[in-house]
Coordinates of C-alpha atoms and ligand atoms in Angstrom, one line a residue:
Chain A
M26 CA -1.5 -39.1 -19.6
E27 CA -4.3 -38.4 -17.3
T28 CA -2.6 -35.9 -15.1
T29 CA -1.5 -33.4 -17.7
E30 CA -5.0 -32.9 -18.9
Y31 CA -5.8 -30.6 -16.0
I32 CA -4.0 -27.3 -15.6
L33 CA -5.3 -26.7 -12.1
K34 CA -6.1 -29.4 -9.5
V35 CA -7.7 -28.5 -6.2
K36 CA -7.7 -31.4 -3.8
D37 CA -9.5 -31.6 -0.5
I38 CA -9.0 -28.1 0.7
H39 CA -9.8 -27.4 4.4
K40 CA -9.6 -24.1 6.2
S41 CA -10.8 -23.0 9.6
Y42 CA -10.9 -19.7 11.3
G43 CA -10.8 -20.3 15.0
N44 CA -13.3 -23.0 15.6
V45 CA -15.2 -22.4 12.5
E46 CA -14.4 -24.7 9.6
V47 CA -15.0 -22.4 6.6
L48 CA -13.9 -24.9 3.9
K49 CA -14.7 -28.6 4.6
G50 CA -12.8 -30.4 1.8
V51 CA -13.3 -28.8 -1.6
S52 CA -11.9 -30.6 -4.7
F53 CA -12.2 -30.0 -8.4
N54 CA -10.1 -30.0 -11.5
V55 CA -9.8 -27.4 -14.2
K56 CA -9.0 -27.9 -17.9
K57 CA -7.3 -25.4 -20.0
G58 CA -9.8 -22.9 -21.4
E59 CA -12.5 -23.9 -19.0
T60 CA -14.7 -21.4 -17.2
K61 CA -16.1 -22.5 -13.8
C62 CA -18.6 -20.4 -11.9
F63 CA -19.0 -20.7 -8.1
I64 CA -22.2 -19.6 -6.6
G65 CA -23.7 -19.9 -3.2
P66 CA -24.9 -18.0 -0.1
S67 CA -22.8 -15.4 1.7
G68 CA -20.2 -16.7 4.1
T69 CA -20.0 -20.1 2.4
G70 CA -16.3 -19.9 1.8
K71 CA -16.2 -18.9 -1.9
S72 CA -13.7 -16.1 -1.4
T73 CA -11.7 -18.2 1.0
L74 CA -11.5 -20.9 -1.6
L75 CA -10.2 -18.6 -4.3
R76 CA -7.7 -17.1 -1.9
C77 CA -6.5 -20.6 -1.0
I78 CA -5.8 -21.3 -4.7
N79 CA -3.1 -18.6 -4.9
Q80 CA -2.2 -19.0 -1.2
L81 CA -3.2 -15.5 -0.1
T82 CA -4.9 -17.6 2.5
V83 CA -3.0 -20.8 3.5
P84 CA -5.3 -23.8 3.7
D85 CA -5.0 -26.1 6.7
Q86 CA -5.1 -29.2 4.7
G87 CA -5.3 -30.3 1.0
Q88 CA -3.3 -29.5 -2.1
I89 CA -3.3 -27.2 -5.1
W90 CA -1.5 -28.2 -8.2
L91 CA -0.8 -25.9 -11.2
H92 CA 0.1 -28.1 -14.1
D93 CA 2.2 -30.7 -12.3
E94 CA 3.7 -28.5 -9.7
E95 CA 2.4 -28.2 -6.2
V96 CA 1.4 -24.7 -5.2
T97 CA 0.7 -25.5 -1.6
H98 CA 3.9 -25.7 0.5
A99 CA 5.8 -23.8 -2.3
G100 CA 7.7 -21.6 0.1
P101 CA 9.2 -18.5 -1.6
R102 CA 8.3 -20.0 -5.0
I103 CA 4.7 -19.0 -4.3
N104 CA 5.6 -15.7 -6.0
Y105 CA 6.2 -17.6 -9.1
F106 CA 2.8 -19.4 -8.9
R107 CA 1.1 -16.1 -8.2
Q108 CA 2.4 -14.7 -11.5
R109 CA 0.8 -17.7 -13.2
I110 CA -2.5 -17.3 -11.3
G111 CA -4.2 -13.9 -11.8
M112 CA -6.8 -12.5 -9.5
V113 CA -9.5 -9.9 -9.9
F114 CA -11.1 -8.6 -6.7
Q115 CA -14.6 -7.3 -5.9
N116 CA -13.2 -3.9 -4.9
F117 CA -10.7 -3.8 -7.8
Y118 CA -7.7 -3.0 -5.5
L119 CA -6.1 -0.9 -8.2
F120 CA -2.9 0.8 -7.0
D121 CA -4.2 4.2 -6.1
H122 CA -1.0 6.1 -6.7
L123 CA -0.6 4.8 -10.3
T124 CA -2.3 5.7 -13.5
A125 CA -4.2 2.9 -15.3
V126 CA -1.3 2.1 -17.6
R127 CA 1.1 2.1 -14.7
N128 CA -1.2 -0.2 -12.8
V129 CA -1.0 -2.7 -15.6
E130 CA 2.7 -2.5 -16.3
I131 CA 4.1 -2.3 -12.8
A132 CA 4.2 -6.0 -12.2
L133 CA 5.6 -6.6 -15.6
I134 CA 8.5 -4.4 -14.7
K135 CA 9.0 -5.3 -11.0
V136 CA 8.1 -9.0 -11.2
L137 CA 8.8 -10.1 -14.8
R138 CA 11.7 -7.7 -15.2
M139 CA 10.4 -6.6 -18.6
N140 CA 12.1 -3.4 -19.9
P141 CA 9.9 -0.4 -19.5
K142 CA 9.2 0.2 -23.2
E143 CA 8.1 -3.4 -23.8
A144 CA 6.0 -3.3 -20.6
R145 CA 4.3 -0.1 -21.7
E146 CA 3.4 -1.7 -25.1
K147 CA 2.1 -4.8 -23.4
A148 CA 0.1 -2.7 -20.9
M149 CA -1.4 -0.6 -23.7
Y150 CA -2.3 -3.8 -25.6
E151 CA -4.1 -5.2 -22.5
L152 CA -5.9 -1.9 -21.8
N153 CA -7.1 -1.9 -25.4
Q154 CA -8.4 -5.5 -24.9
V155 CA -10.7 -4.3 -22.2
G156 CA -11.6 -1.0 -23.9
M157 CA -9.6 1.2 -21.6
A158 CA -6.8 2.4 -23.8
D159 CA -8.2 6.0 -23.8
W160 CA -8.1 6.1 -20.0
A161 CA -4.4 5.0 -19.7
D162 CA -3.3 8.2 -18.0
H163 CA -6.1 8.4 -15.5
Y164 CA -5.7 7.6 -11.9
P165 CA -8.0 5.1 -10.2
A166 CA -9.9 7.9 -8.4
E167 CA -10.9 9.2 -11.8
L168 CA -12.4 6.0 -13.0
S169 CA -15.9 4.6 -12.6
G170 CA -16.2 1.3 -10.9
G171 CA -16.7 -0.5 -14.2
Q172 CA -13.7 1.2 -15.7
A173 CA -11.6 0.4 -12.7
Q174 CA -12.6 -3.2 -12.8
R175 CA -11.7 -3.4 -16.5
V176 CA -8.3 -2.0 -15.7
S177 CA -7.8 -4.5 -13.0
I178 CA -8.7 -7.3 -15.4
A179 CA -6.1 -5.9 -17.8
R180 CA -3.6 -5.9 -15.0
A181 CA -4.2 -9.6 -14.4
L182 CA -4.2 -10.4 -18.1
A183 CA -0.9 -8.6 -18.7
M184 CA 1.0 -11.4 -16.8
D185 CA -0.3 -13.9 -19.3
P186 CA -1.5 -16.1 -16.5
D187 CA -2.6 -19.7 -16.8
V188 CA -5.8 -19.1 -15.0
I189 CA -7.6 -16.0 -13.6
L190 CA -9.6 -16.0 -10.3
F191 CA -12.5 -13.6 -10.2
D192 CA -14.0 -12.9 -6.8
E193 CA -17.4 -11.3 -7.4
P194 CA -16.0 -8.9 -10.0
T195 CA -19.3 -7.1 -10.5
S196 CA -20.8 -7.1 -7.0
A197 CA -19.6 -3.6 -6.3
L198 CA -21.1 -2.3 -9.5
D199 CA -24.4 -0.9 -10.8
P200 CA -26.2 -3.0 -13.4
E201 CA -25.1 -0.7 -16.2
L202 CA -21.4 -1.0 -15.2
T203 CA -21.8 -4.7 -14.5
R204 CA -22.7 -5.2 -18.1
E205 CA -19.5 -3.7 -19.4
V206 CA -17.4 -5.9 -17.1
I207 CA -19.4 -9.0 -17.9
E208 CA -18.9 -8.3 -21.6
V209 CA -15.1 -8.2 -21.1
M210 CA -15.2 -11.5 -19.2
R211 CA -17.5 -13.2 -21.7
N212 CA -15.0 -12.2 -24.4
L213 CA -12.1 -13.6 -22.4
A214 CA -13.9 -16.9 -21.9
S215 CA -14.6 -17.1 -25.6
L216 CA -10.9 -16.4 -26.3
G217 CA -10.0 -19.5 -24.3
M218 CA -8.9 -17.9 -21.0
T219 CA -9.1 -20.3 -18.1
M220 CA -11.3 -18.7 -15.4
L221 CA -12.7 -19.4 -12.0
V222 CA -15.5 -17.0 -11.3
V223 CA -17.3 -16.4 -8.0
T224 CA -20.4 -14.6 -9.1
H225 CA -24.1 -14.0 -8.6
E226 CA -24.5 -13.2 -12.3
M227 CA -26.5 -16.2 -13.4
G228 CA -26.8 -14.8 -17.0
F229 CA -23.0 -15.0 -17.2
A230 CA -22.7 -18.3 -15.5
C231 CA -25.3 -19.9 -17.7
S232 CA -23.9 -18.6 -20.9
A233 CA -20.2 -18.6 -20.4
A234 CA -19.5 -21.4 -17.8
N235 CA -18.5 -24.9 -18.7
E236 CA -19.5 -25.9 -15.2
I237 CA -21.4 -24.4 -12.3
L238 CA -20.4 -25.3 -8.8
F239 CA -22.9 -24.5 -6.0
M240 CA -21.3 -24.1 -2.6
E241 CA -22.9 -24.2 0.8
N242 CA -21.4 -24.3 4.2
G243 CA -17.8 -24.9 3.0
R244 CA -18.6 -27.6 0.5
V245 CA -19.4 -27.9 -3.1
I246 CA -22.8 -29.6 -2.9
E247 CA -24.0 -29.5 -6.4
Q248 CA -22.2 -29.2 -9.7
G249 CA -22.8 -29.6 -13.4
S250 CA -23.1 -27.9 -16.7
P251 CA -25.5 -24.9 -17.2
S252 CA -27.9 -27.1 -19.0
D253 CA -28.0 -29.5 -16.0
L254 CA -28.8 -26.5 -13.9
L255 CA -31.9 -25.8 -16.0
N256 CA -33.0 -29.3 -16.6
N257 CA -31.7 -31.5 -13.9
P258 CA -33.0 -32.2 -10.4
Q259 CA -29.4 -32.4 -9.1
F260 CA -29.4 -28.6 -8.8
E261 CA -32.4 -28.4 -6.5
R262 CA -30.6 -26.4 -3.7
C263 CA -28.9 -24.2 -6.2
K264 CA -32.2 -23.3 -7.9
A265 CA -33.8 -22.5 -4.6
F266 CA -30.9 -20.2 -3.8
I267 CA -31.1 -18.5 -7.1
G268 CA -34.8 -18.1 -6.8
Q269 CA -34.3 -16.3 -3.5
Y270 CA -31.5 -14.2 -4.7
H271 CA -32.8 -13.0 -8.0
G272 CA -36.5 -13.6 -7.9
F273 CA -37.3 -15.9 -10.7
H274 CA -34.6 -16.5 -13.3
E275 CA -34.7 -18.4 -16.5
Chain B
M9 CA 25.5 55.8 16.8
S10 CA 21.8 55.1 16.1
T11 CA 20.2 51.9 17.0
E12 CA 19.6 51.1 13.4
S13 CA 23.2 51.4 12.4
I14 CA 24.3 49.3 15.3
I15 CA 21.9 46.6 14.3
L16 CA 23.1 46.9 10.7
D17 CA 26.6 46.4 11.9
W18 CA 25.7 43.3 13.7
L19 CA 23.4 41.9 11.1
P20 CA 26.2 39.9 9.3
Y21 CA 27.1 38.2 12.5
L22 CA 23.4 37.4 13.2
S23 CA 22.8 36.2 9.7
E24 CA 25.5 33.6 10.1
G25 CA 23.2 32.1 12.7
I26 CA 20.7 31.4 10.0
A27 CA 23.1 28.8 8.5
V28 CA 23.5 27.2 11.9
T29 CA 19.8 27.2 12.7
L30 CA 19.0 25.7 9.3
G31 CA 21.8 23.2 9.9
L32 CA 20.1 22.0 13.1
V33 CA 16.8 21.8 11.2
A34 CA 18.4 19.8 8.4
C35 CA 19.9 17.4 11.0
S36 CA 16.6 16.9 12.7
L37 CA 14.6 16.4 9.5
G38 CA 17.3 14.5 7.7
I39 CA 18.2 12.1 10.6
G40 CA 14.5 11.9 11.4
L41 CA 13.7 10.8 7.9
I42 CA 16.6 8.4 7.5
M43 CA 16.0 6.7 10.8
G44 CA 12.3 7.3 11.2
L45 CA 11.2 5.5 8.0
P46 CA 13.0 2.2 8.8
M47 CA 11.8 2.5 12.3
A48 CA 8.2 2.7 11.2
L49 CA 8.7 -0.3 8.9
G50 CA 10.3 -2.2 11.7
Q51 CA 7.5 -1.4 14.0
I52 CA 4.9 -2.6 11.5
Y53 CA 6.5 -5.4 9.6
G54 CA 9.4 -6.3 11.9
S55 CA 9.7 -9.2 14.4
R56 CA 8.6 -8.9 17.9
P57 CA 12.0 -7.9 19.3
V58 CA 12.4 -5.2 16.6
Q59 CA 9.0 -3.8 17.5
I60 CA 9.9 -3.7 21.1
I61 CA 13.3 -1.9 20.5
V62 CA 11.6 0.7 18.2
G63 CA 8.8 1.2 20.7
T64 CA 11.2 1.7 23.6
Y65 CA 13.3 4.1 21.5
V66 CA 10.2 6.2 20.6
W67 CA 8.9 6.1 24.2
F68 CA 12.3 7.3 25.5
F69 CA 12.9 10.2 23.1
R70 CA 9.3 11.4 23.2
G71 CA 9.1 11.1 27.0
L72 CA 11.9 13.5 27.9
P73 CA 12.0 17.3 27.5
V74 CA 14.4 18.4 24.7
L75 CA 16.4 20.4 27.2
V76 CA 16.9 17.4 29.4
L77 CA 17.9 15.3 26.4
L78 CA 20.4 18.0 25.3
F79 CA 22.0 18.1 28.8
L80 CA 22.1 14.4 29.0
F81 CA 23.9 14.1 25.7
Y82 CA 26.1 17.2 26.2
F83 CA 27.3 16.5 29.7
G84 CA 26.8 12.8 29.9
I85 CA 26.6 10.6 26.8
F86 CA 29.1 12.4 24.5
P87 CA 31.8 12.8 27.2
G88 CA 31.0 9.3 28.4
I89 CA 32.0 7.9 25.0
G90 CA 35.1 10.0 24.9
L91 CA 33.7 12.7 22.6
G92 CA 33.6 15.4 25.3
G93 CA 35.3 18.0 23.1
I94 CA 33.0 17.7 20.2
P95 CA 31.3 21.0 18.9
A96 CA 28.0 21.8 20.6
F97 CA 26.5 21.9 17.1
I98 CA 27.1 18.2 16.6
V99 CA 25.5 17.4 19.9
G100 CA 22.5 19.6 19.2
G101 CA 22.1 18.2 15.7
T102 CA 22.3 14.7 17.0
V103 CA 19.8 15.2 19.8
L104 CA 17.3 16.9 17.5
G105 CA 17.8 14.2 14.9
L106 CA 17.3 11.3 17.3
R107 CA 14.2 13.0 18.7
G108 CA 13.0 13.8 15.3
A109 CA 13.3 10.2 14.3
A110 CA 11.1 9.2 17.2
Y111 CA 8.3 11.6 16.2
Q112 CA 8.6 11.1 12.5
S113 CA 8.6 7.3 12.8
Q114 CA 5.1 7.7 14.2
I115 CA 4.0 9.9 11.3
F116 CA 5.2 7.3 8.9
R117 CA 3.7 4.5 10.8
G118 CA 0.3 6.1 10.8
A119 CA 0.6 6.8 7.1
I120 CA 1.6 3.2 6.3
Q121 CA -1.1 1.7 8.4
S122 CA -3.7 3.9 6.7
I123 CA -3.1 2.2 3.4
S124 CA -5.8 -0.3 2.9
E125 CA -5.0 -4.0 3.1
G126 CA -6.2 -4.5 -0.5
Q127 CA -3.1 -2.7 -1.9
M128 CA -0.8 -5.3 -0.4
T129 CA -3.2 -8.2 -1.3
A130 CA -3.3 -7.0 -5.0
A131 CA 0.5 -6.6 -5.1
R132 CA 1.1 -10.1 -3.7
S133 CA -1.5 -11.6 -6.0
L134 CA 0.6 -10.4 -8.9
G135 CA 3.6 -12.2 -7.6
M136 CA 5.4 -9.3 -5.9
S137 CA 7.5 -10.2 -2.9
R138 CA 6.6 -8.5 0.3
F139 CA 9.7 -6.4 0.0
T140 CA 8.8 -5.2 -3.6
A141 CA 5.2 -4.6 -2.5
I142 CA 6.3 -2.4 0.3
K143 CA 8.8 -0.5 -1.8
S144 CA 6.8 -0.1 -4.9
I145 CA 3.2 0.0 -3.7
I146 CA 2.9 0.8 0.0
L147 CA 5.6 3.4 0.5
P148 CA 4.9 5.6 -2.5
Q149 CA 1.4 5.9 -1.2
A150 CA 2.3 6.2 2.5
M151 CA 4.9 8.9 1.8
R152 CA 2.3 11.1 0.0
I153 CA -0.1 10.6 2.9
A154 CA 2.7 11.4 5.4
L155 CA 3.9 14.5 3.6
P156 CA 1.5 17.1 5.2
G157 CA 2.2 15.7 8.7
W158 CA 5.9 15.5 8.0
S159 CA 5.9 19.1 6.7
N160 CA 4.5 20.2 10.0
E161 CA 7.7 19.0 11.5
Y162 CA 9.5 21.8 9.8
P163 CA 8.2 24.8 11.8
E164 CA 8.3 22.5 14.8
M165 CA 11.9 21.7 14.4
L166 CA 12.8 25.3 13.4
T167 CA 11.4 26.7 16.6
E168 CA 12.7 23.9 18.7
S169 CA 16.2 24.3 17.3
S170 CA 16.6 27.4 19.5
V171 CA 16.9 25.3 22.6
C172 CA 20.4 24.6 21.5
Y173 CA 21.0 28.0 23.0
A174 CA 21.3 26.2 26.3
I175 CA 24.5 24.4 25.3
G176 CA 25.9 27.4 23.4
V177 CA 25.4 26.4 19.8
A178 CA 25.9 29.6 17.8
E179 CA 22.4 29.6 16.3
L180 CA 20.1 32.6 15.9
L181 CA 19.0 33.0 19.5
T182 CA 22.4 32.5 20.9
R183 CA 23.9 35.1 18.7
S184 CA 21.0 37.5 19.4
S185 CA 21.6 37.3 23.1
Q186 CA 25.4 37.7 22.6
I187 CA 24.7 40.9 20.6
V188 CA 22.3 42.1 23.3
S189 CA 25.0 41.7 26.0
Q190 CA 27.5 43.6 23.9
T191 CA 25.2 46.4 22.8
Y192 CA 22.6 46.7 25.5
I193 CA 20.0 47.1 22.8
T194 CA 17.5 44.4 23.8
L195 CA 14.1 44.4 22.3
P196 CA 15.0 45.5 18.7
I197 CA 17.6 42.7 18.5
Y198 CA 15.1 40.1 19.6
I199 CA 12.6 41.5 17.2
V200 CA 15.0 41.1 14.3
C201 CA 15.7 37.6 15.6
A202 CA 12.0 36.9 15.6
L203 CA 11.6 38.3 12.1
I204 CA 14.3 36.0 10.8
F205 CA 12.6 33.0 12.3
I206 CA 9.3 34.0 10.8
L207 CA 10.9 34.5 7.4
L208 CA 12.6 31.1 7.5
N209 CA 9.3 29.5 8.5
Y210 CA 7.5 31.2 5.7
I211 CA 10.0 30.2 3.0
G212 CA 10.3 26.6 4.2
M213 CA 6.5 26.1 4.3
K214 CA 6.2 27.6 0.9
G215 CA 8.8 25.2 -0.4
L216 CA 7.0 22.2 1.2
T217 CA 3.6 23.3 -0.2
I218 CA 5.1 23.4 -3.7
L219 CA 6.5 19.9 -3.1
E220 CA 3.1 18.7 -2.0
K221 CA 1.5 20.2 -5.1
K222 CA 4.1 18.5 -7.3
L223 CA 3.5 15.1 -5.8
K224 CA -0.3 15.5 -5.7
I225 CA -2.3 12.7 -7.2
P226 CA -6.0 12.5 -7.6
G227 CA -7.6 10.7 -4.7
F228 CA -4.8 11.5 -2.3
G229 CA -4.5 14.1 0.4
G230 CA -1.5 16.3 0.6
G231 CA -2.1 19.1 -1.8
G232 CA -4.8 21.2 -0.2
E233 CA -8.4 20.0 -0.6
G234 CA -9.2 16.9 1.3
A235 CA -5.8 16.6 3.0
L236 CA -5.8 13.6 5.2
Ligands
ATP317 N1 -9.5 -13.5 7.7 C1 -10.6 -14.1 8.3 N2 -10.6 -14.3 9.7 C2 -11.7 -14.8 10.3 N3 -12.8 -15.2 9.6 C3 -12.8 -15.1 8.3 C4 -11.7 -14.5 7.6 N4 -12.1 -14.5 6.3 C5 -13.3 -15.1 6.2 N5 -13.8 -15.4 7.4 C6 -15.0 -16.1 7.6 O1 -15.1 -17.2 6.8 C7 -16.4 -17.4 6.3 C8 -16.4 -17.5 4.8 O2 -16.0 -16.3 4.3 P1 -15.9 -16.0 2.7 O3 -15.5 -14.6 2.6 O4 -15.0 -17.0 2.1 O5 -17.4 -16.3 2.2 P2 -18.0 -16.0 0.8 O6 -18.6 -17.2 0.4 O7 -17.0 -15.4 -0.1 O8 -19.1 -14.9 1.2 P3 -19.6 -13.6 0.4 O9 -20.6 -14.1 -0.6 O10 -20.2 -12.8 1.4 O11 -18.4 -13.0 -0.2 C9 -17.2 -16.2 6.8 O12 -18.0 -16.6 7.9 C10 -16.2 -15.2 7.2 O13 -16.7 -14.4 8.3
MG318 MG1 -16.7 -13.5 -0.9

């Protein structure tokens, strides 16, 4: 059965703001356990694409399928799909009035209707996974950026999602803090989490991604495996971009 | 009889006015909270007609002097709906409450709008409904931010409650002036009246400060340093 092979299908997504078409038909399929990295210049529509996948932004055209269910046009059932599609934001967006552990457990209680004791255990387990168990009782304002981002990853993980979307998870962080977050993500990838990652971290993309998609002007214009990126002329534009962005990179 | 002993004789009568004054304050803060919060939510998240209704309400109750509102309700609206004989206290409490709701809704509105978009985005991305997100994420934060501003309504309402003198509610000022006309002791009586107001103000603000401290969370205003 060809269709069940993919857990997420993105088909011909278009989105305009006013007269500007930000996404001009993006399609790709994601297998279970796969990590895909999206790179590309600012304003290319990477964030918009991720937000279309969980319908935080409603695309003008095109379809998203999770397993064999359509996410687009889901109506109120979108809340169900969002439980299944986790998201991690550049600026963390932790709930400022809740401690780390409350941040992780609140959706378990309010959305999944888990009982508080079970939710607490699950939340502590996830915090432990990202190395933040010792900080469970701290408020977001008391955490470093790297710590906050790890808590927000735990928050997404706690829902046991089918896939997690990462929108530049390390762009707001110093190199030092970037490393600790990348470490957590690398670990997740190796544990078989399905991830879509918008990032400028080429080190992560080359080592953890199954596929790299280079976007420009609302389209995926180059895509392939990390080794293609290194060895293959198909990634010409992408390489030029990386060169500009990082200076030279291996 | 000395002035002191006359005042002491009247003190019980005057003190009963404390309960009345606090009753008026409770009406204005209580009705203000119960009506003001839904009004703020309606103004932000509601449909266009809801927004217009709330906006008009706020405009009306903030646009008229309290005294004018009191007279309108006491001589016009209450008798007009067949409640002419109702105690002045009820009229006073209602007017202060309705007016309080108009002011407080704007305090809550400002607080809710000050919560960054990302909080709602994150909540929705976890599968929370809009309703759950507002209830569990937005409001707990907004109420903490609103608390200092809301606390300022207390001295405001406490002092404002004395306008109910004009329709004869037996609160502190009304009673003081009654005592003055009975005893012909003027200034000392009003000084006692003033002292009681100051005391009530002090105690209330102390209580609210304690509440703010209790609810204080790192990174939020409302407990002293860095109040928003
Ligand atoms: N809500 C919105 N309203 C109007 N325009 C928007 C909105 N969101 C994004 N845009 C515009 O759409 C374009 C694509 O934005 P998007 O954030 O998806 O780009 P990006 O690839 O994520 O860029 P960056 O690397 O800077 O994050 C930009 O020109 C942006 O200004
Ligand atoms: Mg972006």
